[in-house]
Tab-separated table of C-alpha atoms and ligand atoms in Angstrom:
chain	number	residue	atom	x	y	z
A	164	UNK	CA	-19.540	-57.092	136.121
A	165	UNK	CA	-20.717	-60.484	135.551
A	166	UNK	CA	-23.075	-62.692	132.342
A	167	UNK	CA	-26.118	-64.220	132.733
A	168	UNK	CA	-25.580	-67.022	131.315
A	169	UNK	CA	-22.514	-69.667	131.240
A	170	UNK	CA	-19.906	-68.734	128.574
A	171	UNK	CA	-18.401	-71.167	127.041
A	172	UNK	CA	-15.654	-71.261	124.193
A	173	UNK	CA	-15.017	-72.278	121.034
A	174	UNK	CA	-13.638	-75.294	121.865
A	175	UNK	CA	-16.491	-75.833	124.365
A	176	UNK	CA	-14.480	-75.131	127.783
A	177	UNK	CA	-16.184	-73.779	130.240
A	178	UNK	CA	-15.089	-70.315	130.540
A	179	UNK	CA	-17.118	-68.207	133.602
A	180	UNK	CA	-20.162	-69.411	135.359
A	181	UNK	CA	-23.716	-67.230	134.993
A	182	UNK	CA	-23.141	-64.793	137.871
A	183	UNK	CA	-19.650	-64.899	138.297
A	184	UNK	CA	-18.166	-61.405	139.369
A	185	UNK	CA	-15.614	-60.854	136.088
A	186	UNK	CA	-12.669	-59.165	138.044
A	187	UNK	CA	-8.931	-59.026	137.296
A	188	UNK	CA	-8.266	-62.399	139.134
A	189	UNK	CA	-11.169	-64.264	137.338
A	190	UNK	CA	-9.648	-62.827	133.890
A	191	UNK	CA	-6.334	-64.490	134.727
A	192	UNK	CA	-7.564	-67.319	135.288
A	193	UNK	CA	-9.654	-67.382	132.228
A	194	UNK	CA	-5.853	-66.520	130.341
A	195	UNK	CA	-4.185	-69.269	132.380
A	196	UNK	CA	-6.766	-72.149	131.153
A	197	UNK	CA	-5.144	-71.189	127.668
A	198	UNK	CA	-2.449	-74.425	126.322
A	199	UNK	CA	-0.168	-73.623	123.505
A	200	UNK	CA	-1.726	-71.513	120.838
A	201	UNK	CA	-1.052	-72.449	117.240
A	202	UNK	CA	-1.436	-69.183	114.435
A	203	UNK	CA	-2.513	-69.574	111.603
A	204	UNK	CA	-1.954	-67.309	108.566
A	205	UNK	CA	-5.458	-66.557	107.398
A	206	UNK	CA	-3.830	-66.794	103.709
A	207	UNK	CA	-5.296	-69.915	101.826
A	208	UNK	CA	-8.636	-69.822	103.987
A	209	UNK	CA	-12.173	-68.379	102.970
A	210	UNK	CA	-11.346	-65.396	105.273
A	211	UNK	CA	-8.422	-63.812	103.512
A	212	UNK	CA	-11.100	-64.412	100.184
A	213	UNK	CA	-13.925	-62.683	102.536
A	214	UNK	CA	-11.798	-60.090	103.034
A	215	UNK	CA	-10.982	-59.157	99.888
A	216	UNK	CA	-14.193	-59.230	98.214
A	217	UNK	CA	-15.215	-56.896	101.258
A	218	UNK	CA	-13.592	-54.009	98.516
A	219	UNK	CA	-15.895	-54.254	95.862
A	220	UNK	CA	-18.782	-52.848	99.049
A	221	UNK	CA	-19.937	-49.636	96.688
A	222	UNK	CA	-21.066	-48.086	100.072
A	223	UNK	CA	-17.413	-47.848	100.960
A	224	UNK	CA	-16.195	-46.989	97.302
A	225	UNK	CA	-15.616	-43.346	97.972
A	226	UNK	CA	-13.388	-44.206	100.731
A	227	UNK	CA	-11.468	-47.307	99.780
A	228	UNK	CA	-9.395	-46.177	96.752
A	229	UNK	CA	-7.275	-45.983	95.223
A	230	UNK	CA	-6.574	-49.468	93.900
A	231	UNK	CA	-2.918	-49.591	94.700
A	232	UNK	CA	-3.894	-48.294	98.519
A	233	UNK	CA	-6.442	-51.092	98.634
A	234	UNK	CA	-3.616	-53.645	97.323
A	235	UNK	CA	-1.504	-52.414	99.762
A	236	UNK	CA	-3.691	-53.111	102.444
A	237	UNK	CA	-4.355	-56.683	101.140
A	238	UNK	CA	-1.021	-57.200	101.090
A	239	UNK	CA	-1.025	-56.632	105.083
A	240	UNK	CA	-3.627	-58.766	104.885
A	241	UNK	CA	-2.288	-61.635	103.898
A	242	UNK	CA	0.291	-61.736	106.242
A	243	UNK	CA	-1.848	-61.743	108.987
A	244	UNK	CA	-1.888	-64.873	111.651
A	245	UNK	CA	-4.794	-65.341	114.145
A	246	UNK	CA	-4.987	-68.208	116.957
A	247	UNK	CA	-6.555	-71.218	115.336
A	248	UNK	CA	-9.706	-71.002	117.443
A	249	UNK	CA	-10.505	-66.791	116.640
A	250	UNK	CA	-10.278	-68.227	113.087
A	251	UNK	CA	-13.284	-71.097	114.257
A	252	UNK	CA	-15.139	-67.949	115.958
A	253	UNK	CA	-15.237	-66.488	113.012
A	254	UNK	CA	-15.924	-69.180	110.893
A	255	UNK	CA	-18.868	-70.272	113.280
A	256	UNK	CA	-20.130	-66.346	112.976
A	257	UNK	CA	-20.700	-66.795	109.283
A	258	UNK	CA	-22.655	-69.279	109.983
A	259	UNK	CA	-24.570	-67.715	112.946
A	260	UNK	CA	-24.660	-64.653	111.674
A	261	UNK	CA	-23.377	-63.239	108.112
A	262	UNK	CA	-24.602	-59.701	108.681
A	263	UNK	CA	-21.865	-59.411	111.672
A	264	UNK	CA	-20.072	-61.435	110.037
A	265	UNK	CA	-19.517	-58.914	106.888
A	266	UNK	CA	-19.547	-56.259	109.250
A	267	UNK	CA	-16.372	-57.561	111.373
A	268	UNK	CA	-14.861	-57.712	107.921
A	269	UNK	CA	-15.793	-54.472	106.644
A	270	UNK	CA	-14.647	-52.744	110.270
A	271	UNK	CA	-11.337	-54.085	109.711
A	272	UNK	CA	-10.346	-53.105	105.912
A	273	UNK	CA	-11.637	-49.561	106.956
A	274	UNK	CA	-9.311	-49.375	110.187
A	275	UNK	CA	-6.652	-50.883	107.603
A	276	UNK	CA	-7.462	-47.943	105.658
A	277	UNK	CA	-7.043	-45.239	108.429
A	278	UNK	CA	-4.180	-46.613	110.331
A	279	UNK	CA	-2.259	-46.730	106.488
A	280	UNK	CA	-2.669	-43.184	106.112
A	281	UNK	CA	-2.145	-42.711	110.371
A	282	UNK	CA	0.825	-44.187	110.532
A	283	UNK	CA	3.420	-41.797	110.703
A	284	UNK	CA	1.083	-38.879	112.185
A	285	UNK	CA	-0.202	-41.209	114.917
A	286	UNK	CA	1.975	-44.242	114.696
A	287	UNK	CA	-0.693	-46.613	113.691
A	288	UNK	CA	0.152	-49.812	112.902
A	289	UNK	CA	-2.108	-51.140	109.885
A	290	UNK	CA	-1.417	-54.867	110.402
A	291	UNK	CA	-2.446	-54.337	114.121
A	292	UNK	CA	-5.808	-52.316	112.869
A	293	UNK	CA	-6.980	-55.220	110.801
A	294	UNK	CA	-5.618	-57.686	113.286
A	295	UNK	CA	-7.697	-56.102	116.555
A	296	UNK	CA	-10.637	-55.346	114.095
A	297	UNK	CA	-11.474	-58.829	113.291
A	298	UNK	CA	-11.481	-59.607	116.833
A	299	UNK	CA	-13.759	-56.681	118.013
A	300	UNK	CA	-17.238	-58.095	117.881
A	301	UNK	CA	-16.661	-61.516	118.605
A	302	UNK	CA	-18.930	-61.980	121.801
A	303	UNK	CA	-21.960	-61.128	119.690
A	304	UNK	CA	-21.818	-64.410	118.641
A	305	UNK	CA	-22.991	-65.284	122.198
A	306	UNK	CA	-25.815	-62.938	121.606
A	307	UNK	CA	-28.913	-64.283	121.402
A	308	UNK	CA	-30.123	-64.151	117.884
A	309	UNK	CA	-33.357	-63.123	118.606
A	310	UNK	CA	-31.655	-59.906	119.782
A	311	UNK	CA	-28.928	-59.996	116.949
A	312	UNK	CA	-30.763	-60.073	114.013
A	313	UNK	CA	-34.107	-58.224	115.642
A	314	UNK	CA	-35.826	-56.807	112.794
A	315	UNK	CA	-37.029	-53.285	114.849
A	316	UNK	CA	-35.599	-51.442	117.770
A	317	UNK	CA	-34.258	-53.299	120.615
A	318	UNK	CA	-35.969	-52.714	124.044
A	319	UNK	CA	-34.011	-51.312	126.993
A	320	UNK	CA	-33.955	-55.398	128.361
A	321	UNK	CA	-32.270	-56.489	125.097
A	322	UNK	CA	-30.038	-53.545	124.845
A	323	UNK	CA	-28.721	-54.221	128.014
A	324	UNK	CA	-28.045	-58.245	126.837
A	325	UNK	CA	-26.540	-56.772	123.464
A	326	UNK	CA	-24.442	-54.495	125.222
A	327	UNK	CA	-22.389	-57.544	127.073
A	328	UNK	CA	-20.568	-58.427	123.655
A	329	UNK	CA	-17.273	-56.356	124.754
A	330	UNK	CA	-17.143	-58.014	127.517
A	331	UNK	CA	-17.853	-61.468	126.663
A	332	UNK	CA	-15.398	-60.858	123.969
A	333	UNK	CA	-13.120	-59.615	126.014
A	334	UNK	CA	-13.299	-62.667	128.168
A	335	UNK	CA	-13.077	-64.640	125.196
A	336	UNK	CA	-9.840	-62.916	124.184
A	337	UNK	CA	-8.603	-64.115	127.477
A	338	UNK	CA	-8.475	-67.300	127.046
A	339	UNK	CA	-7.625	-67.520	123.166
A	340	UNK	CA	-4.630	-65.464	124.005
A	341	UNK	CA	-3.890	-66.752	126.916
A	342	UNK	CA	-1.280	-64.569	129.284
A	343	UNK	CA	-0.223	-62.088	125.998
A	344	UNK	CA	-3.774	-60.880	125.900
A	345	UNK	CA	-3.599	-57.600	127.230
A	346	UNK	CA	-3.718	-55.167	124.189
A	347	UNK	CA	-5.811	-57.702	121.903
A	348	UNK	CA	-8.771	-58.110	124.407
A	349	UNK	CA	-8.922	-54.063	124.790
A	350	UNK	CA	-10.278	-53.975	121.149
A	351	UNK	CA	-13.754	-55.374	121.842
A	352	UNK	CA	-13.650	-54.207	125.413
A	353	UNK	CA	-13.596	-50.892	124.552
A	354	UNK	CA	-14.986	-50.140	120.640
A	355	UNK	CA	-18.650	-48.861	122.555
A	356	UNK	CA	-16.288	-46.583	124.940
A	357	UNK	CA	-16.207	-42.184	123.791
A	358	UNK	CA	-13.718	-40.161	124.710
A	359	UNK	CA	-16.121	-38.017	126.442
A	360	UNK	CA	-17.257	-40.786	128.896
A	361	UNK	CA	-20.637	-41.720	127.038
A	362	UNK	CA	-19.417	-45.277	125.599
A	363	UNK	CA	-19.830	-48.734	127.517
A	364	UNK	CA	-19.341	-51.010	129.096
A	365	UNK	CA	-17.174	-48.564	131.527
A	366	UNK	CA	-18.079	-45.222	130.544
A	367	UNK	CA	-14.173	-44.149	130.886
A	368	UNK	CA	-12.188	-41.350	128.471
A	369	UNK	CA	-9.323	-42.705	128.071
A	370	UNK	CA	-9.415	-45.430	125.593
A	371	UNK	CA	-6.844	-47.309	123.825
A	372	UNK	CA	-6.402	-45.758	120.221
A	373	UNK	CA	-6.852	-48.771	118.294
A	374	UNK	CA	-9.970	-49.103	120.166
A	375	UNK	CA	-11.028	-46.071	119.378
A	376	UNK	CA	-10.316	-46.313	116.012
A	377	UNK	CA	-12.583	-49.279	115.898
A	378	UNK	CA	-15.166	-47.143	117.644
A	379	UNK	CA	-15.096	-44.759	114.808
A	380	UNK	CA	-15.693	-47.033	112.096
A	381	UNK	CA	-17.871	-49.116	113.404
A	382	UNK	CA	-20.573	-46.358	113.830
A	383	UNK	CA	-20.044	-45.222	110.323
A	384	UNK	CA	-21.158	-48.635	109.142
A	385	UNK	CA	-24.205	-49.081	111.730
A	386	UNK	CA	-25.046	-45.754	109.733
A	387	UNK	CA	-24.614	-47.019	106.313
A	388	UNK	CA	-26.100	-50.382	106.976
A	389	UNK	CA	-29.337	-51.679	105.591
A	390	UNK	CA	-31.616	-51.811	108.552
A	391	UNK	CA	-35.038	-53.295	108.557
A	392	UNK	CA	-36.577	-50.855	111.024
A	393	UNK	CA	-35.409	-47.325	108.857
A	394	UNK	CA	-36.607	-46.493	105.258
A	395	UNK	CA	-32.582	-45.701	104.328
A	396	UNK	CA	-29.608	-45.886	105.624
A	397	UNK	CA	-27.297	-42.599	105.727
A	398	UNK	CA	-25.895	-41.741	102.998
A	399	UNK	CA	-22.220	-41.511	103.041
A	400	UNK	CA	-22.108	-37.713	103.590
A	401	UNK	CA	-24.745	-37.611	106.252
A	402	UNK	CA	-23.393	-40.574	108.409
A	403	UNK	CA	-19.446	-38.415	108.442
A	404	UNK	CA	-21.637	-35.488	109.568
A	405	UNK	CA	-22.900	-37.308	112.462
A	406	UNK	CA	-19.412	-38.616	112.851
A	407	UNK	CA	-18.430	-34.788	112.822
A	408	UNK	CA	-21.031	-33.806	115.231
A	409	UNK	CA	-20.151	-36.480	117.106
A	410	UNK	CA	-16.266	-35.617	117.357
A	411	UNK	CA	-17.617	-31.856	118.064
A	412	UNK	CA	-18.886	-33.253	121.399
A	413	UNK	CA	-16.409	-34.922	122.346
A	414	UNK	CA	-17.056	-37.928	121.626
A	415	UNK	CA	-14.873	-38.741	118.953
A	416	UNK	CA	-10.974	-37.820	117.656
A	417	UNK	CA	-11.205	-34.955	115.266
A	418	UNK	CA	-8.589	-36.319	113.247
A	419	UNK	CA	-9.580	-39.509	112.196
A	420	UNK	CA	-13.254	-37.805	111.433
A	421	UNK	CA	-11.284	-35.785	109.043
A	422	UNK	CA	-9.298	-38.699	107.596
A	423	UNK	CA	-13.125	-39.212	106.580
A	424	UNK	CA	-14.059	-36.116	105.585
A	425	UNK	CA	-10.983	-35.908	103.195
A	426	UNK	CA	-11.542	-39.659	101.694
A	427	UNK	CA	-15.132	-38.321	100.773
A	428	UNK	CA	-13.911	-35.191	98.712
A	429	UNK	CA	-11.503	-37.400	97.189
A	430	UNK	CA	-8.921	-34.528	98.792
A	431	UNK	CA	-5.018	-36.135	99.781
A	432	UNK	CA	-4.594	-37.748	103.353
A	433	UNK	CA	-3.320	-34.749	105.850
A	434	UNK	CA	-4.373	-32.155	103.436
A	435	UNK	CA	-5.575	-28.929	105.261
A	436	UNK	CA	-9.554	-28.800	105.863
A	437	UNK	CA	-12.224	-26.378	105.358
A	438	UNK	CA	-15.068	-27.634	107.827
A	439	UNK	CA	-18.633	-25.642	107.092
A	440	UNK	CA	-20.671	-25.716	110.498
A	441	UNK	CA	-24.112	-24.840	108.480
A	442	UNK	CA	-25.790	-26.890	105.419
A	443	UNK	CA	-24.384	-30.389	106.947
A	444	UNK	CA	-26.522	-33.519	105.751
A	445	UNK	CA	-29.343	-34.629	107.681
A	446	UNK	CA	-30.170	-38.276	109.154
A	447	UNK	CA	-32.775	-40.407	106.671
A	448	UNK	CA	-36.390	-39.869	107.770
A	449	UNK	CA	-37.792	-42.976	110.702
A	450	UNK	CA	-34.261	-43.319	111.718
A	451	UNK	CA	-33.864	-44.827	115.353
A	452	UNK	CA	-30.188	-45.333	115.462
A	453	UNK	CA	-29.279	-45.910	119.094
A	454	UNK	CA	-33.239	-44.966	119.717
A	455	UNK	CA	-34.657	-47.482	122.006
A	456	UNK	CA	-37.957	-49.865	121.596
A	457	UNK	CA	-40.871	-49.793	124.853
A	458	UNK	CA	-39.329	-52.248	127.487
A	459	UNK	CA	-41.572	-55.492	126.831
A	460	UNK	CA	-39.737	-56.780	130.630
A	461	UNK	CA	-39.051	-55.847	133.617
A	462	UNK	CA	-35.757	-56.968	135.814
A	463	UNK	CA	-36.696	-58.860	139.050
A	464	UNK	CA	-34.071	-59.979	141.228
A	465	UNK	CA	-31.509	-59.590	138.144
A	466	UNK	CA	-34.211	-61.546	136.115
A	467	UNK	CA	-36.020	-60.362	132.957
A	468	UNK	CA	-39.627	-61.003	133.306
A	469	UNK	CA	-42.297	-60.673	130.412
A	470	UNK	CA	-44.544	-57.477	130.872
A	471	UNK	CA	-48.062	-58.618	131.035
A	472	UNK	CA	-50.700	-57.385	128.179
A	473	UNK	CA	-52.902	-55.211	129.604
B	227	FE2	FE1	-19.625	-53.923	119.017
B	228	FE2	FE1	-18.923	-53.801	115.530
């Protein structure tokens, strides 16, 4: 694995050369370039705000309630303490980009939400859910924003770029946590990863569980989301159906689907389920969710290079 381009962090330190092969020894060193971090509770700054007002999303109402779950969950998020530069990431990906921004936000009340009702079945920790959440999509801030914020389908070429934000994220986890990374930098490593193999950047099946919670949550809201290049996004039903499908494959954990499925019918967490396998909801017409765009480059000698007009 290696970036083509020079990453750099936060705090402008030069992090991995363009080219560089990203191995085991080059990610220690990344960690080992790390000085003393300083945590900060995100209580008294605009995220903790952010984060709150991320409730009152009506796409999400049927499945954040009731009020004194969601005030529970607040109140795990206000004890929550990030390294001082994740918190400038973040603040810098507002600036770059409020659509990920909001989404980073939404992704981790949901997994809040999950890993709450999880945690005795599947020992879930919900202060670790939000806490790995919010770190999940950081290297898409060193997408560039042509691709980030494209207005139609990406090409092959600039799915490939797009699909280096676990890893530069991961890399970037590196260095803000310096040798205790280990279990933080999984979350944006492996959020793309399935359990059946499908995911990137590794295509592997066994995936850490907070990961994979991630995974899950973050498809639902690329489903729900307003996107320029569809007429509508999924409606709440029809995005857990794909989710279902989805889990049906393999792709997913059929019991965090459910979680879902049971939010939705407004039915108690770890109540039993009656799944119907006919009459599920279908995707909104001129959707092209994970559909890709005519390649408008080809790769030469690792380079992109503009197809001519013909
Ligand atoms: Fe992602
Ligand atoms: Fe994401």
């Amino acid at each position: 694995m290696n970036l083509e381009n020079d990453l750099y962090s936060i705090d402008k330190k030069l992090l991995v050369k363009a080219g560089t092969i990203i191995n085991s020894r080059t990610l220690k060193n990344i960690a080992g370039l790390s000085g003393k971090i300083s945590y900060v509770p995100i209580k008294n700054t605009p995220l903790l705000t952010d984060l709150i007002h991320t409730f009152q999303d009506k796409r999400y109402a049927d499945i954040l309630y009731p009020h004194e779950i969601n005030l529970k969950i607040i109140s795990y998020i206000r004890r929550i303490k990030i390294p001082e530069k994740i918190l400038s990431e973040l603040a810098y990906m507002k600036k770059v980009s409020p659509y990920t921004y909001n989404h980073i936000l939404t992704i981790a009340v949901l997994a809040g939400k999950i890993a709450l009702d999880h945690s005795h079945k599947d020992k879930y920790l919900p202060d670790m859910a939000l806490r790995l959440s919010l770190f999940h999509d950081l290297g898409k801030s060193r997408i560039p924003l042509r691709i980030l914020n494209k207005r139609s389908p990406l090409t092959k070429d600039e799915r490939r770029i797009l699909n280096t934000h676990p890893l530069i994220g991961y890399i970037l986890l590196h260095y803000y946590f310096g040798k205790n990374c280990k279990s933080m930098a999984f979350s944006s490593f492996q959020h793309h990863e399935r359990l059946d193999g499908s995911g990137y950047p590794k295509g592997i099946k066994r995936i850490n569980k907070y990961s994979h919670l991630i995974g899950i949550v973050d498809t639902l809201d690329a489903l729900l989301s307003e996107r320029p290049y569809r007429k509508s996004p999924f409606s709440l039903r029809a995005a857990i159906d794909f989710l279902l499908d989805e889990s049906e494959k393999g792709r997913f954990h059929k019991g965090l689907i459910h979680a879902l499925i049971r939010y939705a019918r407004k039915e108690r967490p770890g109540s039993k389920l009656i799944i119907a396998q006919r009459g599920r909801d279908k995707e909104p017409a001129g959707n092209s969710y994970g559909k890709t765009a005519p390649s408008t480059t080809r790769r030469i000698s690792g380079k992109s290079i503009p197809l001519l007009d013909k």
